[in-house]
PDB file of C-alpha atoms in Angstrom:
ATOM      1  CA  UNK E  11      36.539 147.423 138.652  1.00 79.00           C
ATOM      2  CA  UNK E  12      37.177 149.246 142.421  1.00 92.00           C
ATOM      3  CA  UNK E  13      39.228 147.708 144.861  1.00 91.00           C
ATOM      4  CA  UNK E  14      35.985 145.761 146.583  1.00 94.00           C
ATOM      5  CA  UNK E  15      35.239 144.390 143.559  1.00 93.00           C
ATOM      6  CA  UNK E  16      38.820 143.165 142.982  1.00 95.00           C
ATOM      7  CA  UNK E  17      39.072 141.775 146.702  1.00 96.00           C
ATOM      8  CA  UNK E  18      35.910 139.838 146.004  1.00 97.00           C
ATOM      9  CA  UNK E  19      37.112 138.552 142.700  1.00 97.00           C
ATOM     10  CA  UNK E  20      40.535 137.374 144.396  1.00 97.00           C
ATOM     11  CA  UNK E  21      38.621 135.540 147.336  1.00 97.00           C
ATOM     12  CA  UNK E  22      36.379 133.413 144.654  1.00 98.00           C
ATOM     13  CA  UNK E  23      39.891 132.922 142.798  1.00 98.00           C
ATOM     14  CA  UNK E  24      41.143 131.379 146.204  1.00 98.00           C
ATOM     15  CA  UNK E  25      37.834 129.507 146.804  1.00 98.00           C
ATOM     16  CA  UNK E  26      37.856 128.026 143.469  1.00 98.00           C
ATOM     17  CA  UNK E  27      41.402 126.737 143.762  1.00 98.00           C
ATOM     18  CA  UNK E  28      40.773 125.458 147.010  1.00 98.00           C
ATOM     19  CA  UNK E  29      37.956 123.547 145.866  1.00 98.00           C
ATOM     20  CA  UNK E  30      39.891 122.193 142.835  1.00 98.00           C
ATOM     21  CA  UNK E  31      42.545 120.792 145.614  1.00 98.00           C
ATOM     22  CA  UNK E  32      39.869 119.410 147.646  1.00 98.00           C
ATOM     23  CA  UNK E  33      38.426 117.618 144.349  1.00 98.00           C
ATOM     24  CA  UNK E  34      41.807 116.028 143.519  1.00 98.00           C
ATOM     25  CA  UNK E  35      42.426 114.874 147.010  1.00 98.00           C
ATOM     26  CA  UNK E  36      38.867 113.153 146.964  1.00 98.00           C
ATOM     27  CA  UNK E  37      39.562 111.606 144.077  1.00 98.00           C
ATOM     28  CA  UNK E  38      43.388 110.400 144.757  1.00 98.00           C
ATOM     29  CA  UNK E  39      41.690 108.978 148.313  1.00 98.00           C
ATOM     30  CA  UNK E  40      38.748 107.321 146.396  1.00 98.00           C
ATOM     31  CA  UNK E  41      41.100 105.682 144.186  1.00 98.00           C
ATOM     32  CA  UNK E  42      43.607 104.278 147.052  1.00 98.00           C
ATOM     33  CA  UNK E  43      40.298 103.281 149.131  1.00 98.00           C
ATOM     34  CA  UNK E  44      39.430 101.203 145.776  1.00 98.00           C
ATOM     35  CA  UNK E  45      42.967  99.609 146.002  1.00 98.00           C
ATOM     36  CA  UNK E  46      42.602  98.702 149.461  1.00 98.00           C
ATOM     37  CA  UNK E  47      39.391  96.743 149.126  1.00 98.00           C
ATOM     38  CA  UNK E  48      41.075  95.173 146.036  1.00 98.00           C
ATOM     39  CA  UNK E  49      44.044  94.305 148.185  1.00 98.00           C
ATOM     40  CA  UNK E  50      42.324  93.092 151.301  1.00 98.00           C
ATOM     41  CA  UNK E  51      39.908  90.910 148.890  1.00 98.00           C
ATOM     42  CA  UNK E  52      42.780  89.470 147.637  1.00 98.00           C
ATOM     43  CA  UNK E  53      44.308  88.437 151.059  1.00 98.00           C
ATOM     44  CA  UNK E  54      40.735  87.472 152.161  1.00 98.00           C
ATOM     45  CA  UNK E  55      40.838  84.547 149.165  1.00 97.00           C
ATOM     46  CA  UNK E  56      44.375  83.919 149.732  1.00 98.00           C
ATOM     47  CA  UNK E  57      43.895  83.177 153.596  1.00 97.00           C
ATOM     48  CA  UNK E  58      40.747  80.994 152.397  1.00 96.00           C
ATOM     49  CA  UNK E  59      43.214  78.961 150.335  1.00 96.00           C
ATOM     50  CA  UNK E  60      45.595  78.344 152.631  1.00 95.00           C
ATOM     51  CA  UNK E  61      43.182  77.309 155.589  1.00 93.00           C
ATOM     52  CA  UNK E  62      41.563  74.918 152.691  1.00 93.00           C
ATOM     53  CA  UNK E  63      45.134  73.744 151.819  1.00 91.00           C
ATOM     54  CA  UNK E  64      46.092  73.388 155.755  1.00 90.00           C
ATOM     55  CA  UNK E  65      42.851  71.283 156.362  1.00 87.00           C
ATOM     56  CA  UNK E  66      43.839  69.012 153.165  1.00 87.00           C
ATOM     57  CA  UNK E  67      47.507  68.578 154.399  1.00 86.00           C
ATOM     58  CA  UNK E  68      46.844  67.893 158.032  1.00 76.00           C
ATOM     59  CA  UNK E  69      45.450  64.131 158.469  1.00 72.00           C
ATOM     60  CA  UNK E  70      42.481  64.350 160.904  1.00 64.00           C
ATOM     61  CA  UNK E  71      43.721  64.054 164.240  1.00 64.00           C
ATOM     62  CA  UNK E  72      40.097  62.424 165.474  1.00 65.00           C
ATOM     63  CA  UNK E  73      39.866  58.439 165.284  1.00 60.00           C
ATOM     64  CA  UNK E  74      36.561  57.430 163.520  1.00 66.00           C
ATOM     65  CA  UNK E  75      34.101  55.680 165.368  1.00 62.00           C
ATOM     66  CA  UNK E  76      35.713  52.371 164.267  1.00 60.00           C
ATOM     67  CA  UNK E  77      39.162  52.913 165.609  1.00 63.00           C
ATOM     68  CA  UNK E  78      37.852  54.350 168.853  1.00 66.00           C
ATOM     69  CA  UNK E  79      38.783  51.668 171.313  1.00 69.00           C
ATOM     70  CA  UNK E  80      36.290  51.541 174.084  1.00 70.00           C
ATOM     71  CA  UNK E  81      37.432  52.375 177.727  1.00 69.00           C
ATOM     72  CA  UNK E  82      38.102  49.379 179.530  1.00 70.00           C
ATOM     73  CA  UNK E  83      35.127  49.587 181.722  1.00 73.00           C
ATOM     74  CA  UNK E  84      32.940  48.717 179.068  1.00 60.00           C
TER      75      UNK E  84
END
């Protein structure tokens, strides 16, 4: 093997290491995105549940038509 072949081989090995590192990073980021999506979905469901509970726990502030008093000019 001459010098040029050795340099080419070294460059190929460096590129292979970079590709392996990038693939590992992509896998890690994909997993993190998956976890964030899962947590976001849980939070959306919790907020929806809290909204329902809040609505149920507060009495309706609006009077029904029967309870509504007519203004004095009627």
